[in-house]
Amino acid sequence: MAENSRHKAKIAVFISGAGTNMAALLFASRLPDAAFEIVLVASNVRDAGGLALARLEGIETFAHPHKGMTREDHDAVMESAAQQAGAEFIVLAGYMRILSDAFVNRWQGRMLNIHPSLLPKYKGLDTFARAIAAGDSHAGSSVHIVTPELDAGEVLAQSVVAIAPDDTPETLGERVKLAEHQLYPRAVNEYVSRGFDPAFLLGRIRKLALGLPETHERESHGSPGFRVGSEKSGKFFAHFSDQHHGTPHIAVLVKTSSMDELLSLVETQPEVYFKPAYYGASGWIGLILNRPGVDWDHVGEWLERSWRAVAPKRLTRMMDIEDEF
Ligand code: GRF
């Protein structure tokens, strides 16, 4: 993807142990077409094996033991190291700490973990022993988005590994790691690329736009558009634009209230907004989606606002009343 060759997602990897998954990520990040680079390997364990490997490979490292610190304070130290390194994503790879909710919430959607079970089975510890004891035919590993509830965020990818009759947790664990080393780099690569993939971005816009009352999708000048009102007399409140007319932007076009507002937004936040060809003349602004750190709540607010600007009175009146409560 063209955008990816320009922007590699910056990731910080947090480890507590051997760091073999970190190593798999690191070597994958150096292959052609990798969509991410590791800007920091950080640990709560000073002599974690993976730190030496990362240093040897010229990667910045950071270690800060958690002993004697509150969870919040230790999280803050780790977070600030990630921020200083310019990380856009935090990737947990055998980081044996439960994170505070506030930290997780600040990074929600930008923090991934790998867990050695086929989630939702066997959250928490001793996953291999539990799978063997249950007589399962297969174990495996899952990459998931980190949410405040432990090992419960959306699963992005899984590897399935057969359990042998004579497996011990150790022998099974070794084979699962081999699978993890294939799985994690691929899942991270795919996840960080999402934000530059027009199909993924359109999917998100579609979900938000069609989540508003009485909306439908209608093509306009060859691009997906979203209308409110009846199929017959509905009005457009959003257009999806994929690198049109020579712009590098994948964007959603929404209605501003005036040309003044449009121009001032474009001038003050050129990394977020642009004035689209043709549409710009009638007050549509381009909200850029193929950039790091898109705030999807903000995109949702713009869609709602644009919807309100053209929706029939009988619909907006209901919303105005709801707003009062
Ligand atoms: C992996 O098995 C991973 O699933 C779990 O911790 C282990 C880390 O191993 N979360 P390593 O340090 O990457 O070798």
Short mmCIF file of C-alpha atoms and ligand atoms in Angstrom, two decimals:
data_model
loop_
_atom_site.label_atom_id
_atom_site.label_comp_id
_atom_site.label_asym_id
_atom_site.label_seq_id
_atom_site.Cartn_x
_atom_site.Cartn_y
_atom_site.Cartn_z
CA MET A 1 0.00 0.00 0.00
CA ALA A 2 1.45 3.35 -1.00
CA GLU A 3 0.69 5.08 2.29
CA ASN A 4 2.47 2.38 4.27
CA SER A 5 5.75 2.87 2.52
CA ARG A 6 5.58 6.47 3.66
CA HIS A 7 4.49 5.92 7.23
CA LYS A 8 5.67 3.07 9.39
CA ALA A 9 3.71 2.77 12.61
CA LYS A 10 5.92 3.32 15.63
CA ILE A 11 5.47 0.65 18.26
CA ALA A 12 6.82 0.22 21.79
CA VAL A 13 7.05 -3.41 22.93
CA PHE A 14 6.66 -4.19 26.64
CA ILE A 15 8.23 -7.42 27.92
CA SER A 16 8.98 -9.11 31.23
CA GLY A 17 10.83 -12.22 30.12
CA ALA A 18 12.70 -13.91 27.31
CA GLY A 19 11.19 -11.61 24.74
CA THR A 20 11.07 -14.16 21.94
CA ASN A 21 7.87 -12.62 20.60
CA MET A 22 9.52 -9.22 20.73
CA ALA A 23 12.42 -10.69 18.71
CA ALA A 24 9.97 -12.11 16.17
CA LEU A 25 8.39 -8.66 15.86
CA LEU A 26 11.76 -6.98 15.56
CA PHE A 27 13.07 -9.19 12.77
CA ALA A 28 9.71 -9.00 10.98
CA SER A 29 9.83 -5.21 11.16
CA ARG A 30 13.01 -5.29 9.10
CA LEU A 31 11.57 -7.24 6.21
CA PRO A 32 10.52 -5.33 3.11
CA ASP A 33 6.98 -3.93 3.30
CA ALA A 34 6.75 -4.13 7.09
CA ALA A 35 4.16 -1.61 8.24
CA PHE A 36 5.71 -1.00 11.66
CA GLU A 37 9.02 -0.27 13.35
CA ILE A 38 10.00 -0.81 16.97
CA VAL A 39 11.00 2.45 18.62
CA LEU A 40 11.37 1.09 22.15
CA VAL A 41 11.55 -2.17 24.09
CA ALA A 42 10.60 -1.54 27.71
CA SER A 43 10.44 -3.82 30.72
CA ASN A 44 9.59 -3.95 34.38
CA VAL A 45 12.47 -6.44 34.79
CA ARG A 46 15.98 -5.03 34.56
CA ASP A 47 17.62 -8.18 33.25
CA ALA A 48 14.78 -9.40 31.01
CA GLY A 49 16.45 -11.47 28.28
CA GLY A 50 14.84 -9.53 25.49
CA LEU A 51 16.42 -6.22 26.51
CA ALA A 52 19.94 -7.42 25.64
CA LEU A 53 18.77 -8.71 22.28
CA ALA A 54 17.05 -5.41 21.49
CA ARG A 55 20.13 -3.41 22.49
CA LEU A 56 22.33 -5.60 20.34
CA GLU A 57 20.04 -4.78 17.42
CA GLY A 58 20.33 -1.07 18.06
CA ILE A 59 16.85 -0.62 19.51
CA GLU A 60 16.30 1.81 22.38
CA THR A 61 15.52 0.03 25.64
CA PHE A 62 14.11 1.06 28.98
CA ALA A 63 13.74 -0.81 32.27
CA HIS A 64 12.03 0.24 35.45
CA PRO A 65 11.22 -2.30 38.19
CA HIS A 66 7.76 -1.94 39.69
CA LYS A 67 8.84 -2.88 43.21
CA GLY A 68 7.64 -0.39 45.82
CA MET A 69 5.53 1.55 43.33
CA THR A 70 1.78 1.81 42.95
CA ARG A 71 0.36 0.31 39.78
CA GLU A 72 -0.59 3.76 38.51
CA ASP A 73 2.86 5.22 39.13
CA HIS A 74 4.65 2.35 37.44
CA ASP A 75 2.29 2.48 34.46
CA ALA A 76 2.96 6.21 34.19
CA VAL A 77 6.73 5.66 34.03
CA MET A 78 6.35 3.03 31.32
CA GLU A 79 3.85 5.14 29.42
CA SER A 80 6.03 8.18 29.46
CA ALA A 81 8.99 6.16 28.11
CA ALA A 82 6.74 4.97 25.26
CA GLN A 83 5.57 8.51 24.56
CA GLN A 84 9.07 9.93 24.58
CA ALA A 85 10.10 7.30 22.06
CA GLY A 86 7.24 8.49 19.84
CA ALA A 87 5.22 5.27 20.08
CA GLU A 88 1.81 5.27 18.41
CA PHE A 89 1.04 1.73 19.57
CA ILE A 90 2.02 -0.34 22.60
CA VAL A 91 2.47 -4.04 21.93
CA LEU A 92 2.57 -6.30 24.98
CA ALA A 93 4.68 -9.43 24.52
CA GLY A 94 4.88 -11.41 27.73
CA TYR A 95 4.49 -8.30 29.87
CA MET A 96 3.49 -9.84 33.18
CA ARG A 97 1.73 -6.86 34.72
CA ILE A 98 -1.92 -6.03 35.09
CA LEU A 99 -2.36 -2.50 33.81
CA SER A 100 -4.40 0.22 35.45
CA ASP A 101 -7.71 1.03 33.76
CA ALA A 102 -6.77 4.65 33.15
CA PHE A 103 -3.62 3.65 31.27
CA VAL A 104 -5.47 1.06 29.20
CA ASN A 105 -8.24 3.51 28.38
CA ARG A 106 -5.79 6.12 27.19
CA TRP A 107 -4.36 3.57 24.73
CA GLN A 108 -7.54 1.76 23.85
CA GLY A 109 -7.40 0.72 20.21
CA ARG A 110 -3.67 1.30 20.25
CA MET A 111 -2.54 -1.49 22.58
CA LEU A 112 -2.32 -5.18 21.63
CA ASN A 113 -1.47 -8.34 23.55
CA ILE A 114 -0.72 -11.96 22.75
CA HIS A 115 -2.24 -14.55 25.05
CA PRO A 116 -1.33 -18.26 24.92
CA SER A 117 -4.81 -19.77 24.59
CA LEU A 118 -7.65 -19.85 22.12
CA LEU A 119 -9.60 -17.01 23.71
CA PRO A 120 -12.24 -16.79 25.07
CA LYS A 121 -10.98 -20.07 26.59
CA TYR A 122 -8.47 -19.92 29.44
CA LYS A 123 -7.97 -16.29 30.29
CA GLY A 124 -5.27 -15.62 32.87
CA LEU A 125 -2.43 -17.99 33.82
CA ASP A 126 -1.51 -21.69 33.37
CA THR A 127 -3.28 -21.91 30.06
CA PHE A 128 -1.41 -25.00 28.78
CA ALA A 129 -1.95 -27.03 31.95
CA ARG A 130 -5.64 -26.14 31.87
CA ALA A 131 -6.03 -27.10 28.20
CA ILE A 132 -4.29 -30.45 28.80
CA ALA A 133 -6.30 -31.14 31.95
CA ALA A 134 -9.53 -30.43 30.09
CA GLY A 135 -8.57 -33.00 27.44
CA ASP A 136 -8.66 -30.42 24.65
CA SER A 137 -7.47 -31.58 21.24
CA HIS A 138 -6.00 -28.18 20.46
CA ALA A 139 -4.40 -25.24 22.19
CA GLY A 140 -3.14 -22.07 20.60
CA SER A 141 -2.60 -18.39 20.91
CA SER A 142 -4.65 -15.23 20.39
CA VAL A 143 -3.76 -11.66 19.54
CA HIS A 144 -6.27 -9.24 20.99
CA ILE A 145 -6.92 -5.58 21.62
CA VAL A 146 -6.25 -4.67 25.25
CA THR A 147 -9.26 -3.45 27.20
CA PRO A 148 -9.60 -2.93 30.96
CA GLU A 149 -11.05 -6.42 31.43
CA LEU A 150 -8.20 -8.98 31.40
CA ASP A 151 -7.79 -10.93 28.11
CA ALA A 152 -11.27 -9.88 27.00
CA GLY A 153 -10.70 -7.40 24.16
CA GLU A 154 -11.58 -8.11 20.53
CA VAL A 155 -9.59 -11.06 19.15
CA LEU A 156 -7.76 -10.09 15.97
CA ALA A 157 -6.06 -13.38 15.03
CA GLN A 158 -5.45 -16.87 16.38
CA SER A 159 -3.08 -19.80 15.78
CA VAL A 160 -4.27 -23.32 16.51
CA VAL A 161 -1.76 -25.91 17.76
CA ALA A 162 -2.56 -29.63 18.18
CA ILE A 163 -2.04 -31.16 21.63
CA ALA A 164 -0.06 -34.45 21.67
CA PRO A 165 -1.15 -37.24 24.07
CA ASP A 166 2.15 -37.00 25.97
CA ASP A 167 2.36 -33.20 26.01
CA THR A 168 3.36 -31.45 29.21
CA PRO A 169 2.61 -27.75 29.66
CA GLU A 170 6.28 -27.13 28.77
CA THR A 171 6.40 -29.13 25.53
CA LEU A 172 3.07 -27.71 24.44
CA GLY A 173 4.19 -24.21 25.36
CA GLU A 174 7.28 -24.51 23.18
CA ARG A 175 5.21 -25.38 20.12
CA VAL A 176 2.70 -22.64 20.81
CA LYS A 177 5.59 -20.16 20.89
CA LEU A 178 6.67 -21.25 17.41
CA ALA A 179 3.15 -20.48 16.25
CA GLU A 180 3.12 -17.18 18.12
CA HIS A 181 6.27 -16.05 16.35
CA GLN A 182 4.46 -16.43 13.04
CA LEU A 183 1.20 -15.00 14.28
CA TYR A 184 2.14 -11.85 16.18
CA PRO A 185 4.14 -9.99 13.53
CA ARG A 186 1.47 -10.67 10.95
CA ALA A 187 -1.37 -9.57 13.23
CA VAL A 188 0.46 -6.40 14.28
CA ASN A 189 1.28 -5.61 10.67
CA GLU A 190 -2.32 -5.99 9.64
CA TYR A 191 -3.65 -4.01 12.58
CA VAL A 192 -1.42 -0.99 12.17
CA SER A 193 -2.12 -0.96 8.40
CA ARG A 194 -5.87 -0.83 8.90
CA GLY A 195 -5.89 2.92 9.28
CA PHE A 196 -4.49 3.29 5.76
CA ASP A 197 -6.71 0.72 4.08
CA PRO A 198 -9.61 2.35 2.17
CA ALA A 199 -11.85 -0.70 2.59
CA PHE A 200 -11.41 -0.70 6.37
CA LEU A 201 -11.91 3.07 6.59
CA LEU A 202 -15.03 2.95 4.44
CA GLY A 203 -16.37 0.15 6.64
CA ARG A 204 -16.02 2.31 9.74
CA ILE A 205 -17.58 5.35 8.09
CA ARG A 206 -20.43 3.21 6.77
CA LYS A 207 -21.15 1.85 10.23
CA LEU A 208 -21.19 5.29 11.82
CA ALA A 209 -23.16 6.95 9.05
CA LEU A 210 -25.78 4.21 8.72
CA GLY A 211 -26.08 4.15 12.52
CA LEU A 212 -27.78 7.56 12.34
CA PRO A 213 -31.57 7.62 11.93
CA GLU A 214 -33.19 7.14 8.50
CA THR A 215 -30.00 6.93 6.50
CA HIS A 216 -29.05 5.02 3.38
CA GLU A 217 -26.06 4.70 1.11
CA ARG A 218 -26.09 6.11 -2.42
CA GLU A 219 -23.26 6.41 -4.88
CA SER A 220 -22.42 9.91 -5.99
CA HIS A 221 -19.95 10.67 -8.77
CA GLY A 222 -18.56 7.16 -8.41
CA SER A 223 -17.97 7.36 -4.64
CA PRO A 224 -19.97 6.05 -1.71
CA GLY A 225 -22.23 8.69 -0.21
CA PHE A 226 -24.64 8.70 2.71
CA ARG A 227 -28.07 10.31 2.72
CA VAL A 228 -30.73 11.04 5.29
CA GLY A 229 -34.43 10.98 4.48
CA SER A 230 -36.36 8.84 2.02
CA GLU A 231 -34.77 6.97 -0.89
CA LYS A 232 -36.56 9.46 -3.14
CA SER A 233 -35.93 12.82 -1.57
CA GLY A 234 -33.05 12.15 0.86
CA LYS A 235 -30.11 14.51 1.16
CA PHE A 236 -26.41 13.72 1.29
CA PHE A 237 -24.70 14.36 4.62
CA ALA A 238 -21.39 12.57 3.96
CA HIS A 239 -19.24 11.44 1.06
CA PHE A 240 -16.38 8.99 1.20
CA SER A 241 -13.40 10.10 -0.81
CA ASP A 242 -10.47 7.81 -1.63
CA GLN A 243 -7.56 9.86 -2.93
CA HIS A 244 -9.67 11.85 -5.35
CA HIS A 245 -8.45 14.47 -7.76
CA GLY A 246 -4.82 13.92 -6.96
CA THR A 247 -5.05 14.36 -3.17
CA PRO A 248 -3.20 11.80 -1.06
CA HIS A 249 -6.10 11.75 1.39
CA ILE A 250 -8.64 9.11 2.19
CA ALA A 251 -11.35 11.22 3.78
CA VAL A 252 -14.94 11.67 4.71
CA LEU A 253 -16.50 14.89 3.43
CA VAL A 254 -18.91 16.54 5.84
CA LYS A 255 -20.79 19.86 5.90
CA THR A 256 -19.36 22.87 7.69
CA SER A 257 -21.62 25.72 8.73
CA SER A 258 -19.83 28.35 6.69
CA MET A 259 -16.92 28.98 4.38
CA ASP A 260 -15.24 30.87 7.23
CA GLU A 261 -15.35 27.80 9.45
CA LEU A 262 -14.06 25.61 6.63
CA LEU A 263 -11.13 27.87 5.83
CA SER A 264 -10.15 28.40 9.43
CA LEU A 265 -10.15 24.66 10.19
CA VAL A 266 -8.04 23.93 7.13
CA GLU A 267 -5.63 26.68 8.04
CA THR A 268 -5.23 25.80 11.72
CA GLN A 269 -5.27 21.98 11.42
CA PRO A 270 -3.96 21.09 7.98
CA GLU A 271 -3.04 17.58 9.19
CA VAL A 272 -6.71 16.92 9.95
CA TYR A 273 -8.71 18.91 7.37
CA PHE A 274 -8.51 19.91 3.72
CA LYS A 275 -10.73 21.73 1.26
CA PRO A 276 -11.85 19.15 -1.30
CA ALA A 277 -11.97 19.90 -5.01
CA TYR A 278 -15.49 20.89 -6.26
CA TYR A 279 -17.27 19.99 -2.98
CA GLY A 280 -15.27 22.57 -1.02
CA ALA A 281 -16.98 25.37 -2.91
CA SER A 282 -20.29 24.44 -1.28
CA GLY A 283 -18.98 24.10 2.26
CA TRP A 284 -17.94 20.44 2.40
CA ILE A 285 -14.75 19.87 4.32
CA GLY A 286 -12.49 16.82 4.04
CA LEU A 287 -11.74 15.09 7.34
CA ILE A 288 -8.56 13.09 6.72
CA LEU A 289 -8.74 9.44 7.80
CA ASN A 290 -5.44 7.96 6.58
CA ARG A 291 -3.25 9.40 9.30
CA PRO A 292 -2.05 8.15 12.67
CA GLY A 293 -4.21 8.76 15.72
CA VAL A 294 -7.62 9.36 14.15
CA ASP A 295 -10.15 10.06 16.90
CA TRP A 296 -13.21 8.08 15.79
CA ASP A 297 -15.46 9.74 18.35
CA HIS A 298 -14.58 13.01 16.66
CA VAL A 299 -15.40 11.52 13.25
CA GLY A 300 -18.72 10.34 14.66
CA GLU A 301 -19.49 13.81 15.99
CA TRP A 302 -18.82 15.34 12.58
CA LEU A 303 -21.08 12.84 10.88
CA GLU A 304 -23.86 13.55 13.34
CA ARG A 305 -23.45 17.27 12.95
CA SER A 306 -23.50 16.99 9.17
CA TRP A 307 -26.56 14.73 9.38
CA ARG A 308 -28.32 17.29 11.56
CA ALA A 309 -27.59 20.06 9.08
CA VAL A 310 -29.62 18.39 6.34
CA ALA A 311 -32.01 16.00 8.13
CA PRO A 312 -35.75 16.73 8.00
CA LYS A 313 -37.03 18.78 10.93
CA ARG A 314 -39.15 15.94 12.31
CA LEU A 315 -35.93 13.95 12.91
CA THR A 316 -33.73 16.71 14.27
CA ARG A 317 -36.49 17.87 16.62
CA MET A 318 -36.36 14.47 18.34
CA MET A 319 -32.60 14.79 18.74
CA ASP A 320 -32.87 18.35 20.08
CA ILE A 321 -35.28 17.11 22.73
CA GLU A 322 -32.95 14.21 23.62
CA ASP A 323 -30.08 16.68 23.95
CA GLU A 324 -31.94 18.56 26.63
CA PHE A 325 -31.89 15.56 28.93
C1 GRF B 1 4.04 -15.82 25.30
O1 GRF B 1 3.73 -17.17 25.35
C2 GRF B 1 2.80 -14.98 25.29
O2 GRF B 1 1.69 -15.63 24.77
C3 GRF B 1 2.55 -14.70 26.75
O3 GRF B 1 3.82 -14.59 27.32
C4 GRF B 1 4.75 -15.35 26.57
C5 GRF B 1 5.91 -14.47 26.27
O4 GRF B 1 7.02 -15.17 25.81
N1 GRF B 1 1.73 -13.52 26.91
P1 GRF B 1 8.27 -14.39 25.25
O5 GRF B 1 8.82 -13.55 26.36
O6 GRF B 1 7.82 -13.59 24.09
O7 GRF B 1 9.23 -15.47 24.84
#
